[in-house]
Short mmCIF file of C-alpha atoms and ligand atoms in Angstrom, two decimals:
data_model
loop_
_atom_site.label_atom_id
_atom_site.label_comp_id
_atom_site.label_asym_id
_atom_site.label_seq_id
_atom_site.Cartn_x
_atom_site.Cartn_y
_atom_site.Cartn_z
CA MET A 1356 39.06 102.59 126.74
CA ASN A 1357 40.53 104.76 124.00
CA THR A 1358 40.16 108.31 125.36
CA ILE A 1359 41.17 110.10 122.17
CA GLN A 1360 38.50 108.21 120.25
CA SER A 1361 35.78 108.69 122.90
CA GLN A 1362 36.48 112.43 123.00
CA PHE A 1363 36.17 112.47 119.21
CA VAL A 1364 32.81 110.64 119.45
CA GLU A 1365 31.52 113.23 121.92
CA LYS A 1366 32.67 116.02 119.63
CA VAL A 1367 30.89 114.50 116.61
CA LEU A 1368 27.72 113.85 118.61
CA LEU A 1369 27.83 117.40 119.97
CA GLY A 1370 27.36 116.11 123.52
CA GLY A 1371 24.94 113.31 122.52
CA LYS A 1372 21.25 113.11 123.15
CA SER A 1373 19.09 110.69 125.11
CA LEU A 1374 18.27 107.24 123.84
CA GLN A 1375 14.98 107.01 121.94
CA LYS A 1376 14.43 103.28 121.40
CA ALA A 1377 15.74 100.03 122.86
CA GLU A 1378 16.70 98.70 119.44
CA GLY A 1379 17.77 99.80 116.00
CA SER A 1380 18.67 98.30 112.64
CA ALA A 1381 20.42 99.31 109.43
CA PHE A 1382 22.06 98.12 106.22
CA ALA A 1383 25.34 99.39 104.79
CA PRO A 1384 26.87 98.35 101.47
CA SER A 1385 30.35 96.98 101.12
CA ASN A 1386 32.69 99.10 99.01
CA ILE A 1387 35.69 98.54 96.79
CA ALA A 1388 38.31 101.24 96.49
CA LEU A 1389 39.33 102.25 92.98
CA CYS A 1390 42.02 104.45 94.54
CA LYS A 1391 43.12 102.70 97.73
CA TYR A 1392 43.53 103.94 101.27
CA TRP A 1393 46.85 102.55 102.49
CA GLY A 1394 48.63 104.07 105.50
CA LYS A 1395 47.58 106.15 108.50
CA ARG A 1396 48.80 109.60 109.53
CA ASP A 1397 47.18 109.09 112.95
CA ALA A 1398 46.47 105.59 114.26
CA GLY A 1399 44.43 106.79 117.27
CA LEU A 1400 41.86 108.67 115.19
CA ASN A 1401 42.23 106.46 112.11
CA LEU A 1402 43.29 109.33 109.86
CA PRO A 1403 44.67 108.33 106.45
CA ILE A 1404 47.81 109.53 104.72
CA ASN A 1405 46.02 109.68 101.35
CA SER A 1406 42.50 110.35 100.14
CA SER A 1407 40.72 107.41 98.51
CA LEU A 1408 37.80 106.80 96.18
CA SER A 1409 35.48 103.81 96.11
CA ILE A 1410 32.37 102.33 94.65
CA SER A 1411 29.71 100.89 96.94
CA LEU A 1412 28.40 97.45 96.09
CA GLY A 1413 24.64 97.98 96.08
CA GLU A 1414 22.88 95.15 97.91
CA LEU A 1415 26.09 93.41 98.91
CA GLY A 1416 26.98 94.32 102.47
CA THR A 1417 25.89 94.02 106.09
CA HIS A 1418 22.54 94.09 107.87
CA THR A 1419 22.88 94.86 111.57
CA LYS A 1420 20.42 94.86 114.44
CA ILE A 1421 21.32 96.27 117.82
CA ARG A 1422 19.45 95.96 121.09
CA LEU A 1423 20.03 97.16 124.64
CA ARG A 1424 20.87 94.54 127.28
CA GLU A 1425 21.24 94.80 131.03
CA ARG A 1426 24.31 92.61 131.34
CA GLU A 1427 27.27 91.82 129.06
CA ASP A 1428 27.43 92.21 125.27
CA VAL A 1429 26.36 89.45 122.90
CA VAL A 1430 27.62 89.44 119.31
CA CYS A 1431 26.21 87.18 116.60
CA LEU A 1432 27.64 86.86 113.11
CA ASN A 1433 25.47 85.26 110.43
CA GLY A 1434 23.20 83.76 113.10
CA VAL A 1435 25.98 82.27 115.23
CA GLN A 1436 26.98 83.71 118.61
CA GLN A 1437 30.70 84.52 118.53
CA ALA A 1438 33.17 83.66 121.29
CA ASP A 1439 33.97 86.60 123.52
CA GLU A 1440 37.71 86.28 122.96
CA SER A 1441 37.48 86.29 119.16
CA GLY A 1442 39.10 89.22 117.39
CA PHE A 1443 35.76 90.02 115.76
CA VAL A 1444 33.96 90.45 119.10
CA GLN A 1445 36.88 92.32 120.65
CA ARG A 1446 36.81 94.90 117.83
CA ILE A 1447 33.06 95.39 118.09
CA LYS A 1448 33.17 95.71 121.89
CA ALA A 1449 36.01 98.21 121.75
CA PHE A 1450 33.99 100.22 119.24
CA LEU A 1451 30.83 100.07 121.39
CA ASP A 1452 32.91 101.24 124.37
CA LEU A 1453 33.19 104.59 122.62
CA PHE A 1454 29.41 105.01 122.73
CA ARG A 1455 28.61 103.62 126.19
CA PRO A 1456 29.22 106.92 128.03
CA VAL A 1457 26.67 108.78 125.87
CA LEU A 1458 24.26 105.83 125.92
CA GLY A 1459 24.28 105.42 129.70
CA SER A 1460 26.88 102.65 130.04
CA ALA A 1461 24.55 100.15 128.38
CA PHE A 1462 25.35 96.68 127.09
CA PHE A 1463 24.25 95.52 123.68
CA GLU A 1464 23.20 92.58 121.59
CA VAL A 1465 24.58 93.00 118.08
CA ARG A 1466 23.29 90.73 115.31
CA THR A 1467 25.20 91.16 112.11
CA GLN A 1468 24.48 89.41 108.83
CA ASN A 1469 26.98 89.62 105.98
CA ASN A 1470 26.15 88.59 102.46
CA ILE A 1471 29.87 88.75 101.63
CA SER A 1472 32.84 86.75 102.97
CA THR A 1473 34.08 88.08 106.28
CA ALA A 1474 37.70 89.27 106.32
CA ALA A 1475 38.71 87.83 102.94
CA GLY A 1476 39.48 91.17 101.38
CA LEU A 1477 35.86 91.71 100.39
CA ALA A 1478 35.62 94.70 102.70
CA SER A 1479 33.18 93.28 105.24
CA SER A 1480 34.69 95.41 108.01
CA ALA A 1481 33.75 98.49 105.97
CA SER A 1482 30.07 97.54 105.69
CA GLY A 1483 30.13 96.07 109.21
CA PHE A 1484 31.22 99.21 111.05
CA ALA A 1485 29.13 101.46 108.81
CA ALA A 1486 26.01 99.34 109.50
CA LEU A 1487 26.78 99.37 113.23
CA VAL A 1488 27.02 103.17 113.33
CA LEU A 1489 23.82 103.51 111.29
CA ALA A 1490 22.03 101.05 113.62
CA LEU A 1491 23.25 102.97 116.70
CA ASP A 1492 21.99 106.21 115.16
CA ASN A 1493 18.68 104.53 114.37
CA MET A 1494 18.35 103.26 117.95
CA ALA A 1495 19.45 106.43 119.68
CA GLY A 1496 17.53 108.76 117.38
CA TRP A 1497 20.52 111.08 117.02
CA GLY A 1498 19.55 111.98 113.46
CA LEU A 1499 23.18 112.41 112.42
CA ASP A 1500 24.05 113.56 108.90
CA ARG A 1501 26.19 111.44 106.56
CA LYS A 1502 29.33 113.43 107.32
CA GLN A 1503 29.00 112.72 111.06
CA LEU A 1504 28.14 109.05 110.40
CA SER A 1505 31.16 108.76 108.13
CA MET A 1506 33.51 110.15 110.80
CA LEU A 1507 32.15 107.76 113.44
CA ALA A 1508 32.35 104.73 111.12
CA ARG A 1509 35.95 105.73 110.33
CA LEU A 1510 36.92 104.98 113.94
CA GLY A 1511 35.93 101.33 113.47
CA SER A 1512 37.68 100.87 110.14
CA GLY A 1513 38.96 103.52 107.74
CA SER A 1514 37.17 102.13 104.71
CA ALA A 1515 33.89 102.10 106.71
CA SER A 1516 33.85 105.90 106.39
CA ARG A 1517 32.95 105.33 102.70
CA SER A 1518 30.28 102.66 103.32
CA VAL A 1519 27.68 105.10 104.68
CA TYR A 1520 26.93 106.04 101.05
CA GLU A 1521 25.86 104.36 97.83
CA GLY A 1522 27.61 104.95 94.50
CA PHE A 1523 31.00 106.62 94.03
CA VAL A 1524 32.46 107.90 97.28
CA GLN A 1525 35.56 109.97 98.05
CA TRP A 1526 37.11 109.91 101.51
CA ASN A 1527 39.07 113.11 101.97
CA ALA A 1528 42.17 112.51 104.04
CA GLY A 1529 41.87 115.95 105.66
CA GLN A 1530 44.69 117.86 107.29
CA LEU A 1531 43.48 118.74 110.78
CA SER A 1532 44.99 116.82 113.67
CA ASP A 1533 41.60 116.57 115.43
CA GLY A 1534 40.17 114.52 112.52
CA THR A 1535 37.11 116.72 111.92
CA ASP A 1536 37.93 117.25 108.23
CA SER A 1537 38.48 113.55 107.46
CA PHE A 1538 35.18 112.14 106.19
CA ALA A 1539 33.70 110.72 103.02
CA GLU A 1540 31.39 112.38 100.51
CA ARG A 1541 29.31 110.99 97.71
CA LEU A 1542 30.05 111.95 94.11
CA GLU A 1543 26.74 112.82 92.49
CA ILE A 1544 27.44 110.81 89.34
CA GLU A 1545 25.70 107.58 88.33
CA TRP A 1546 27.16 105.06 85.90
CA PRO A 1547 24.48 102.39 85.40
CA GLU A 1548 26.57 100.45 82.83
CA LEU A 1549 29.44 99.86 85.25
CA ARG A 1550 29.90 96.30 86.55
CA VAL A 1551 32.06 94.76 89.27
CA GLY A 1552 32.77 91.03 89.17
CA ILE A 1553 34.06 89.14 92.19
CA VAL A 1554 36.45 86.28 91.57
CA GLU A 1555 36.52 84.58 94.95
CA VAL A 1556 39.88 82.86 95.25
CA SER A 1557 39.58 82.12 98.96
CA ALA A 1558 37.11 82.86 101.77
CA ASP A 1559 39.71 82.16 104.47
CA GLN A 1560 40.54 84.72 107.12
CA LYS A 1561 43.63 86.65 106.00
CA PRO A 1562 46.72 86.09 108.18
CA VAL A 1563 47.55 89.80 108.61
CA GLY A 1564 44.68 92.28 108.93
CA SER A 1565 44.79 95.53 106.95
CA ARG A 1566 45.44 97.62 110.07
CA ASP A 1567 48.66 95.74 110.90
CA GLY A 1568 49.51 95.39 107.21
CA MET A 1569 49.42 99.11 106.52
CA ASN A 1570 51.29 99.99 109.70
CA ARG A 1571 54.05 97.55 108.77
CA THR A 1572 54.18 98.93 105.23
CA VAL A 1573 54.44 102.56 106.35
CA ALA A 1574 57.15 101.68 108.88
CA THR A 1575 59.36 99.45 106.71
CA SER A 1576 58.67 99.75 102.99
CA GLU A 1577 61.05 101.83 100.89
CA LEU A 1578 58.52 101.87 98.04
CA TYR A 1579 55.86 103.35 100.31
CA LYS A 1580 57.65 106.71 100.01
CA SER A 1581 56.26 107.15 96.51
CA TRP A 1582 52.74 105.99 97.42
CA PRO A 1583 51.15 109.30 98.62
CA ASP A 1584 52.09 111.07 95.35
CA GLN A 1585 50.89 108.18 93.23
CA ALA A 1586 47.60 107.97 95.15
CA ARG A 1587 47.06 111.73 94.72
CA ALA A 1588 47.60 111.51 90.93
CA ASP A 1589 45.48 108.36 90.59
CA LEU A 1590 42.60 109.91 92.52
CA LEU A 1591 42.55 112.88 90.13
CA SER A 1592 42.58 110.56 87.10
CA ILE A 1593 39.81 108.40 88.51
CA ARG A 1594 37.68 111.43 89.29
CA SER A 1595 38.05 112.75 85.78
CA ALA A 1596 37.38 109.25 84.35
CA ILE A 1597 34.12 109.14 86.32
CA GLU A 1598 33.13 112.67 85.30
CA GLN A 1599 33.70 111.85 81.62
CA LEU A 1600 32.45 108.23 81.88
CA ASP A 1601 35.83 107.20 80.43
CA PHE A 1602 35.96 103.50 81.27
CA THR A 1603 39.43 102.87 79.83
CA LEU A 1604 40.96 105.57 82.02
CA LEU A 1605 39.03 104.34 85.07
CA GLY A 1606 40.06 100.71 84.59
CA LYS A 1607 43.72 101.39 83.84
CA THR A 1608 44.13 103.74 86.77
CA ALA A 1609 42.32 101.49 89.25
CA GLU A 1610 44.39 98.44 88.21
CA ARG A 1611 47.67 100.31 88.39
CA ASN A 1612 46.74 101.80 91.76
CA ALA A 1613 45.93 98.39 93.28
CA LEU A 1614 49.11 96.76 91.96
CA ALA A 1615 51.21 99.71 93.19
CA MET A 1616 49.69 99.24 96.66
CA HIS A 1617 50.66 95.55 96.52
CA ALA A 1618 54.17 96.57 95.50
CA THR A 1619 54.49 98.66 98.69
CA MET A 1620 53.31 95.63 100.69
CA LEU A 1621 55.78 93.30 99.00
CA SER A 1622 58.65 95.61 99.84
CA ALA A 1623 57.70 95.77 103.53
CA TRP A 1624 59.57 93.69 106.08
CA PRO A 1625 58.56 91.01 106.84
CA PRO A 1626 57.08 91.10 103.33
CA LEU A 1627 53.32 91.09 102.97
CA LEU A 1628 52.03 88.83 100.24
CA TYR A 1629 48.24 88.72 100.27
CA LEU A 1630 48.04 87.13 96.82
CA GLN A 1631 47.63 83.36 96.51
CA PRO A 1632 48.82 81.33 93.47
CA ASP A 1633 45.23 81.42 92.15
CA SER A 1634 45.16 85.23 92.49
CA VAL A 1635 48.29 85.49 90.33
CA GLU A 1636 46.77 83.13 87.78
CA GLN A 1637 43.67 85.35 87.61
CA ILE A 1638 45.80 88.47 87.18
CA HIS A 1639 47.50 86.84 84.17
CA LYS A 1640 44.12 85.80 82.85
CA VAL A 1641 42.79 89.37 83.02
CA GLN A 1642 45.84 90.56 81.09
CA ARG A 1643 45.43 87.85 78.46
CA THR A 1644 41.69 88.51 78.12
CA ARG A 1645 42.40 92.20 77.61
CA ALA A 1646 45.09 91.47 75.04
CA ASP A 1647 42.49 89.39 73.19
CA GLY A 1648 40.30 92.48 72.94
CA LEU A 1649 37.85 92.19 75.84
CA GLU A 1650 38.04 95.30 78.01
CA VAL A 1651 38.27 94.12 81.60
CA TYR A 1652 40.42 95.47 84.44
CA LEU A 1653 41.06 94.34 87.99
CA THR A 1654 41.53 95.63 91.47
CA ILE A 1655 42.62 93.78 94.65
CA ASP A 1656 42.46 94.75 98.31
CA ALA A 1657 44.47 93.34 101.20
CA GLY A 1658 43.43 89.78 100.42
CA PRO A 1659 43.60 87.12 97.71
CA ASN A 1660 40.33 87.89 95.90
CA ILE A 1661 40.18 89.66 92.57
CA LYS A 1662 37.54 92.19 91.61
CA LEU A 1663 36.92 92.76 87.91
CA LEU A 1664 35.75 96.02 86.38
CA PHE A 1665 33.86 95.95 83.08
CA LEU A 1666 30.88 97.44 81.26
CA ALA A 1667 27.38 96.03 80.77
CA GLU A 1668 27.97 95.56 77.04
CA ASN A 1669 30.69 93.00 77.87
CA GLU A 1670 28.92 91.26 80.75
CA CYS A 1671 28.12 88.02 78.86
CA GLU A 1672 31.61 87.69 77.45
CA VAL A 1673 33.27 88.42 80.81
CA CYS A 1674 31.03 85.83 82.54
CA GLY A 1675 32.03 83.35 79.84
CA ALA A 1676 35.72 84.05 80.33
CA PHE A 1677 35.50 83.98 84.15
CA PRO A 1678 32.90 81.30 84.98
CA GLY A 1679 31.40 81.50 88.46
CA ILE A 1680 32.04 85.20 89.09
CA ARG A 1681 29.51 87.18 91.09
CA VAL A 1682 28.41 90.20 89.08
CA ILE A 1683 27.41 93.36 90.91
CA ARG A 1684 25.52 96.29 89.42
CA PRO A 1685 26.45 99.14 91.75
CA PHE A 1686 23.91 101.59 90.26
CA PRO A 1687 20.15 101.31 89.68
CA GLN A 1688 19.43 99.99 86.17
CA LEU A 1689 17.61 102.16 83.67
O1 LIG B 111 39.52 99.97 106.39
P1 LIG B 111 40.60 98.99 106.57
O2 LIG B 111 41.39 99.27 107.81
O3 LIG B 111 40.07 97.58 106.52
O4 LIG B 111 41.61 99.15 105.34
C1 LIG B 111 41.21 98.99 104.01
C2 LIG B 111 42.39 98.87 103.11
C3 LIG B 111 42.12 98.48 101.67
O5 LIG B 111 40.95 97.69 101.57
C4 LIG B 111 43.29 97.66 101.16
C5 LIG B 111 42.00 99.70 100.78
C6 LIG B 111 40.72 100.48 100.82
O6 LIG B 111 40.78 101.69 100.55
O7 LIG B 111 39.64 99.91 101.08
#
C-alpha cells in the first residue's frame, strides 16, 4: 500500500463519505497532449516537472463500470477477464487500494471497455484511470468537483488528470510538495474546425511504459536539461495559438514539442526509441505533404503511432493523402 498516495486521497476526499450505491459507471475521453508531460518532480504523488496542454478526443475513450464484491477483485478489459498477474490488473488493483480504506475495505469488479488501442501510445491509460475515478465517484456519491477528480486520476496516470474534461485542457504542474496545486483545468475555448487523425502504425503493447521511460529520461538524458524551458515556452505559444485560433502556430509548436520530447528519449541511456520504421516513414510523409502545400502537422506520444492535426477544410485531402486514418472531431460540430 502506498501511504503517501492514500493520505493524499483522504485529503482530496476531505475524509470521505459513506458509500451510496453498490455500482457506478462513467465514460472518460482519451486525450492527446499538444504540449507533452514528460518527467516527474515527485514519483510518489505523480507530480510533473512541466505543465502540459491537451485536447480530449470526444467519443474516443473508456467506458467503465464498477461494482462491489465480497471477495477478491475481478478486472475485465473489452469483455475479457484479465489474469491477476498482468500488469494491467496490478495497476488497477494498486489504484483501488487507495480507495479501499474510505470504501470499507471492499473488493470490486471493474469492467472497462476501450474504443482505442490499449497501451499503444493512444493514451488509453489516461481515459482508463479518469473513467475509473469518475465511476468510483458515481458509485460512492461523493459529488467531487473536476479539480478533485483530476487530482485523484493523476495518481493512476499523470495524463489521466486531463481526461476528466472535454476540449482543450491544461494540467498545471503546481509547486507545492503536497500535490494539492497540481490538477488540470479546461480552457473555455471551442475550435469546431479542428481535426485529429490517427495513423495507427502498431497496436502492440509498447516495450517500455511511459512511467519507466520518463524516469529513465530524467535520470540519464543530457538533452532533458533543456526540456522544462522548452515545454514552458511551447505551452505559452500553444495557448496563444488556441486563443487566436492560429492553426499554423498550433501545429508547428505541437510538432516541434513532440519531436523535442523524442529527442530527450533518444539521448537517454539505454536509449528509448518508441518510433518504428513505419512511424518514421509517416513523419517524412507529413513533411512532404506540407511542402506540397497541404497544411498538416503531427504529434507522437510514447509509442509508434502518429496523430495528425489539420482543419476541417482540408479533411478530404488529408484523408486522400493518408488512407485509412481515423478522423476525430474533438468539438461539437456547428
Ligand atoms: O500519463 P502517462 O504516465 O501515461 O504519461 C504520458 C506521457 C505522454 O503521453 C508521452 C505525454 C502526455 O502528456 O500525455
